[in-house]
PDB file of C-alpha atoms in Angstrom:
ATOM      1  CA  UNK A   1      -3.416 -12.506   2.170  1.00 68.00           C
ATOM      2  CA  UNK A   2      -6.214 -10.274   0.971  1.00 80.00           C
ATOM      3  CA  UNK A   3      -5.731  -6.527   1.073  1.00 84.00           C
ATOM      4  CA  UNK A   4      -8.554  -3.988   0.884  1.00 84.00           C
ATOM      5  CA  UNK A   5      -9.374  -2.578  -2.549  1.00 90.00           C
ATOM      6  CA  UNK A   6      -8.179   0.816  -1.315  1.00 90.00           C
ATOM      7  CA  UNK A   7      -4.621  -0.561  -1.295  1.00 94.00           C
ATOM      8  CA  UNK A   8      -4.759  -0.883  -5.070  1.00 95.00           C
ATOM      9  CA  UNK A   9      -6.159   2.641  -5.272  1.00 95.00           C
ATOM     10  CA  UNK A  10      -3.344   4.288  -3.331  1.00 97.00           C
ATOM     11  CA  UNK A  11      -0.648   2.299  -5.123  1.00 97.00           C
ATOM     12  CA  UNK A  12      -1.990   3.434  -8.497  1.00 97.00           C
ATOM     13  CA  UNK A  13      -2.574   7.010  -7.350  1.00 97.00           C
ATOM     14  CA  UNK A  14       0.955   7.306  -5.942  1.00 98.00           C
ATOM     15  CA  UNK A  15       2.335   5.938  -9.209  1.00 98.00           C
ATOM     16  CA  UNK A  16       0.229   8.449 -11.117  1.00 97.00           C
ATOM     17  CA  UNK A  17       1.466  11.326  -8.960  1.00 97.00           C
ATOM     18  CA  UNK A  18       5.036  10.152  -9.536  1.00 97.00           C
ATOM     19  CA  UNK A  19       4.478  10.642 -13.283  1.00 97.00           C
ATOM     20  CA  UNK A  20       3.589  14.312 -12.920  1.00 95.00           C
ATOM     21  CA  UNK A  21       6.038  17.115 -13.614  1.00 91.00           C
ATOM     22  CA  UNK A  22       8.098  18.094 -10.547  1.00 88.00           C
ATOM     23  CA  UNK A  23       6.008  20.158  -8.139  1.00 85.00           C
ATOM     24  CA  UNK A  24       2.762  19.448  -9.990  1.00 92.00           C
ATOM     25  CA  UNK A  25      -0.253  18.224  -8.045  1.00 95.00           C
ATOM     26  CA  UNK A  26      -3.488  16.421  -8.812  1.00 96.00           C
ATOM     27  CA  UNK A  27      -6.686  16.812  -6.851  1.00 95.00           C
ATOM     28  CA  UNK A  28      -8.515  13.895  -5.308  1.00 95.00           C
ATOM     29  CA  UNK A  29     -11.352  14.636  -7.728  1.00 94.00           C
ATOM     30  CA  UNK A  30      -8.990  14.344 -10.712  1.00 95.00           C
ATOM     31  CA  UNK A  31      -7.565  11.057  -9.434  1.00 97.00           C
ATOM     32  CA  UNK A  32     -11.034   9.725  -8.623  1.00 96.00           C
ATOM     33  CA  UNK A  33     -12.253  10.579 -12.110  1.00 95.00           C
ATOM     34  CA  UNK A  34      -9.093   9.162 -13.702  1.00 95.00           C
ATOM     35  CA  UNK A  35      -9.709   5.782 -12.047  1.00 96.00           C
ATOM     36  CA  UNK A  36     -13.510   5.980 -11.685  1.00 95.00           C
ATOM     37  CA  UNK A  37     -13.363   5.806  -7.884  1.00 96.00           C
ATOM     38  CA  UNK A  38     -15.486   7.411  -5.150  1.00 96.00           C
ATOM     39  CA  UNK A  39     -13.800  10.770  -4.463  1.00 94.00           C
ATOM     40  CA  UNK A  40     -14.690  11.063  -0.769  1.00 94.00           C
ATOM     41  CA  UNK A  41     -13.292   7.640   0.120  1.00 94.00           C
ATOM     42  CA  UNK A  42     -10.217   8.138  -2.076  1.00 96.00           C
ATOM     43  CA  UNK A  43      -9.539  11.457  -0.332  1.00 95.00           C
ATOM     44  CA  UNK A  44      -9.544   9.670   3.020  1.00 95.00           C
ATOM     45  CA  UNK A  45      -6.983   7.156   1.733  1.00 96.00           C
ATOM     46  CA  UNK A  46      -4.778   9.866   0.220  1.00 97.00           C
ATOM     47  CA  UNK A  47      -4.809  11.756   3.525  1.00 97.00           C
ATOM     48  CA  UNK A  48      -3.374   8.627   5.170  1.00 96.00           C
ATOM     49  CA  UNK A  49      -0.428   8.922   2.763  1.00 98.00           C
ATOM     50  CA  UNK A  50      -0.057  12.580   3.762  1.00 98.00           C
ATOM     51  CA  UNK A  51       0.004  11.625   7.458  1.00 97.00           C
ATOM     52  CA  UNK A  52       2.704   9.064   6.652  1.00 97.00           C
ATOM     53  CA  UNK A  53       4.812  11.752   4.955  1.00 98.00           C
ATOM     54  CA  UNK A  54       4.560  10.139   1.525  1.00 98.00           C
ATOM     55  CA  UNK A  55       2.327  12.762  -0.078  1.00 98.00           C
ATOM     56  CA  UNK A  56       1.965  16.477   0.471  1.00 97.00           C
ATOM     57  CA  UNK A  57      -1.387  18.218   0.163  1.00 96.00           C
ATOM     58  CA  UNK A  58      -2.089  21.813  -0.757  1.00 93.00           C
ATOM     59  CA  UNK A  59      -5.387  23.662  -0.802  1.00 89.00           C
ATOM     60  CA  UNK A  60      -6.751  26.201  -3.220  1.00 82.00           C
ATOM     61  CA  UNK A  61      -7.608  26.252  -6.913  1.00 78.00           C
ATOM     62  CA  UNK A  62      -4.250  24.747  -7.916  1.00 78.00           C
ATOM     63  CA  UNK A  63      -4.068  22.508  -4.870  1.00 83.00           C
ATOM     64  CA  UNK A  64      -4.082  18.789  -4.620  1.00 95.00           C
ATOM     65  CA  UNK A  65      -1.729  15.962  -3.818  1.00 97.00           C
ATOM     66  CA  UNK A  66       1.874  15.461  -4.875  1.00 97.00           C
ATOM     67  CA  UNK A  67       4.745  13.269  -3.738  1.00 97.00           C
ATOM     68  CA  UNK A  68       6.313  14.572  -0.525  1.00 97.00           C
ATOM     69  CA  UNK A  69       9.721  13.255  -1.573  1.00 96.00           C
ATOM     70  CA  UNK A  70      11.302  11.739  -4.644  1.00 96.00           C
ATOM     71  CA  UNK A  71       9.895   8.563  -6.160  1.00 97.00           C
ATOM     72  CA  UNK A  72      13.178   6.794  -5.365  1.00 98.00           C
ATOM     73  CA  UNK A  73      12.566   7.420  -1.648  1.00 98.00           C
ATOM     74  CA  UNK A  74       9.042   5.964  -1.475  1.00 98.00           C
ATOM     75  CA  UNK A  75       8.630   2.205  -1.305  1.00 98.00           C
ATOM     76  CA  UNK A  76       5.566   0.136  -2.015  1.00 98.00           C
ATOM     77  CA  UNK A  77       5.736  -1.127   1.573  1.00 97.00           C
ATOM     78  CA  UNK A  78       5.512   2.420   2.924  1.00 98.00           C
ATOM     79  CA  UNK A  79       2.410   3.052   0.825  1.00 98.00           C
ATOM     80  CA  UNK A  80       0.741  -0.211   1.828  1.00 96.00           C
ATOM     81  CA  UNK A  81       1.514   0.245   5.514  1.00 96.00           C
ATOM     82  CA  UNK A  82       0.259   3.846   5.462  1.00 96.00           C
ATOM     83  CA  UNK A  83      -3.252   2.637   4.658  1.00 94.00           C
ATOM     84  CA  UNK A  84      -3.265  -0.947   5.945  1.00 90.00           C
ATOM     85  CA  UNK A  85      -1.038  -0.737   9.010  1.00 90.00           C
ATOM     86  CA  UNK A  86       1.952  -2.830   9.960  1.00 88.00           C
ATOM     87  CA  UNK A  87       0.426  -5.756  11.793  1.00 87.00           C
ATOM     88  CA  UNK A  88       0.749  -9.279  10.493  1.00 85.00           C
ATOM     89  CA  UNK A  89      -2.341 -10.673   8.781  1.00 84.00           C
ATOM     90  CA  UNK A  90      -1.934 -13.955  10.687  1.00 86.00           C
ATOM     91  CA  UNK A  91      -2.629 -14.243  14.377  1.00 89.00           C
ATOM     92  CA  UNK A  92      -1.959 -17.556  16.073  1.00 89.00           C
ATOM     93  CA  UNK A  93      -4.544 -18.205  18.768  1.00 90.00           C
ATOM     94  CA  UNK A  94      -2.800 -21.326  20.023  1.00 91.00           C
ATOM     95  CA  UNK A  95      -5.668 -23.666  19.182  1.00 89.00           C
ATOM     96  CA  UNK A  96      -3.155 -26.474  19.437  1.00 90.00           C
ATOM     97  CA  UNK A  97      -3.781 -26.232  23.188  1.00 92.00           C
ATOM     98  CA  UNK A  98      -7.577 -26.542  22.922  1.00 92.00           C
ATOM     99  CA  UNK A  99     -10.181 -29.229  22.461  1.00 94.00           C
ATOM    100  CA  UNK A 100      -9.775 -32.969  22.259  1.00 93.00           C
ATOM    101  CA  UNK A 101      -6.477 -32.635  20.447  1.00 92.00           C
ATOM    102  CA  UNK A 102      -4.903 -30.275  22.983  1.00 93.00           C
ATOM    103  CA  UNK A 103      -1.185 -30.703  23.367  1.00 93.00           C
ATOM    104  CA  UNK A 104       0.270 -30.684  26.872  1.00 92.00           C
ATOM    105  CA  UNK A 105       1.828 -27.341  27.936  1.00 90.00           C
ATOM    106  CA  UNK A 106       5.358 -28.770  27.844  1.00 92.00           C
ATOM    107  CA  UNK A 107       4.922 -29.424  24.099  1.00 91.00           C
ATOM    108  CA  UNK A 108       3.884 -25.813  23.509  1.00 90.00           C
ATOM    109  CA  UNK A 109       6.860 -23.976  24.985  1.00 91.00           C
ATOM    110  CA  UNK A 110       8.208 -23.214  21.517  1.00 92.00           C
ATOM    111  CA  UNK A 111       6.371 -20.934  19.123  1.00 90.00           C
ATOM    112  CA  UNK A 112       3.856 -22.798  17.002  1.00 92.00           C
ATOM    113  CA  UNK A 113       5.553 -23.902  13.776  1.00 94.00           C
ATOM    114  CA  UNK A 114       2.600 -22.630  11.737  1.00 94.00           C
ATOM    115  CA  UNK A 115       2.798 -19.193  13.359  1.00 93.00           C
ATOM    116  CA  UNK A 116       6.537 -19.206  12.725  1.00 94.00           C
ATOM    117  CA  UNK A 117       6.129 -20.049   9.030  1.00 95.00           C
ATOM    118  CA  UNK A 118       3.363 -17.486   8.579  1.00 93.00           C
ATOM    119  CA  UNK A 119       5.576 -14.813  10.183  1.00 93.00           C
ATOM    120  CA  UNK A 120       8.419 -15.768   7.843  1.00 95.00           C
ATOM    121  CA  UNK A 121       6.102 -15.448   4.846  1.00 94.00           C
ATOM    122  CA  UNK A 122       4.859 -12.055   6.028  1.00 93.00           C
ATOM    123  CA  UNK A 123       8.430 -10.804   6.474  1.00 95.00           C
ATOM    124  CA  UNK A 124       9.347 -12.046   2.984  1.00 96.00           C
ATOM    125  CA  UNK A 125       6.334 -10.191   1.545  1.00 94.00           C
ATOM    126  CA  UNK A 126       7.287  -7.022   3.446  1.00 95.00           C
ATOM    127  CA  UNK A 127      10.897  -7.351   2.297  1.00 97.00           C
ATOM    128  CA  UNK A 128       9.804  -7.682  -1.297  1.00 97.00           C
ATOM    129  CA  UNK A 129       7.653  -4.541  -1.131  1.00 97.00           C
ATOM    130  CA  UNK A 130      10.343  -2.632   0.775  1.00 98.00           C
ATOM    131  CA  UNK A 131      12.744  -3.367  -2.072  1.00 98.00           C
ATOM    132  CA  UNK A 132      10.581  -1.675  -4.724  1.00 98.00           C
ATOM    133  CA  UNK A 133      10.326   2.100  -4.996  1.00 98.00           C
ATOM    134  CA  UNK A 134       7.959   4.202  -7.059  1.00 98.00           C
ATOM    135  CA  UNK A 135      10.980   5.008  -9.236  1.00 98.00           C
ATOM    136  CA  UNK A 136      11.384   1.274  -9.908  1.00 98.00           C
ATOM    137  CA  UNK A 137       7.718   1.070 -10.914  1.00 98.00           C
ATOM    138  CA  UNK A 138       8.072   4.087 -13.221  1.00 97.00           C
ATOM    139  CA  UNK A 139      11.138   2.531 -14.844  1.00 97.00           C
ATOM    140  CA  UNK A 140       9.034  -0.511 -15.757  1.00 97.00           C
ATOM    141  CA  UNK A 141       6.281   1.538 -17.441  1.00 96.00           C
ATOM    142  CA  UNK A 142       6.247   2.095 -21.197  1.00 95.00           C
ATOM    143  CA  UNK A 143       8.138   5.297 -22.084  1.00 93.00           C
ATOM    144  CA  UNK A 144       4.921   6.936 -23.322  1.00 94.00           C
ATOM    145  CA  UNK A 145       3.050   6.354 -20.049  1.00 94.00           C
ATOM    146  CA  UNK A 146       4.006   9.519 -18.106  1.00 93.00           C
ATOM    147  CA  UNK A 147       3.026  11.949 -20.873  1.00 93.00           C
ATOM    148  CA  UNK A 148      -0.192  10.023 -21.555  1.00 94.00           C
ATOM    149  CA  UNK A 149      -0.976  10.003 -17.834  1.00 94.00           C
ATOM    150  CA  UNK A 150      -0.412  13.775 -17.547  1.00 92.00           C
ATOM    151  CA  UNK A 151      -2.661  14.444 -20.563  1.00 90.00           C
ATOM    152  CA  UNK A 152      -5.475  12.185 -19.414  1.00 91.00           C
ATOM    153  CA  UNK A 153      -5.291  13.390 -15.826  1.00 88.00           C
ATOM    154  CA  UNK A 154      -5.670  16.986 -16.963  1.00 82.00           C
ATOM    155  CA  UNK A 155      -8.688  15.982 -19.043  1.00 71.00           C
ATOM    156  CA  UNK A 156      -7.143  17.103 -22.321  1.00 66.00           C
ATOM    157  CA  UNK A 157      -6.080  13.697 -23.582  1.00 59.00           C
TER     158      UNK A 157
END
């Protein structure tokens, strides 16, 4: 499975926002500069997280993006699905019923075994991501990471 590069962006940005002091926000420009990303496209991706209720956005000189709820209530799956959607990456087109090798209809009453296995793999992947919260990710970071992130994000570190 290959996800768009923007998936990595929003996962890192959400993790960065989770490292900020409670109530603090970071602008899309700050996050774009922090990761050397195109600000306009990053803003579009961050707005998808706002629509999903994962981030909150405020306007004005001290505006920006912040987590809409605690890091322990936001899973990696929610972030991924906010920007990439929920559909399975595999779509069986029933080619087993086409061409010279076409199986007779009576042998195709059951779901294709390959489609079944791909669906199982997708559900396992989703389950894995659903079981990891931003708080879990933060707990795995070095203890110095949040303060370093806050300093570098503000441009003073």
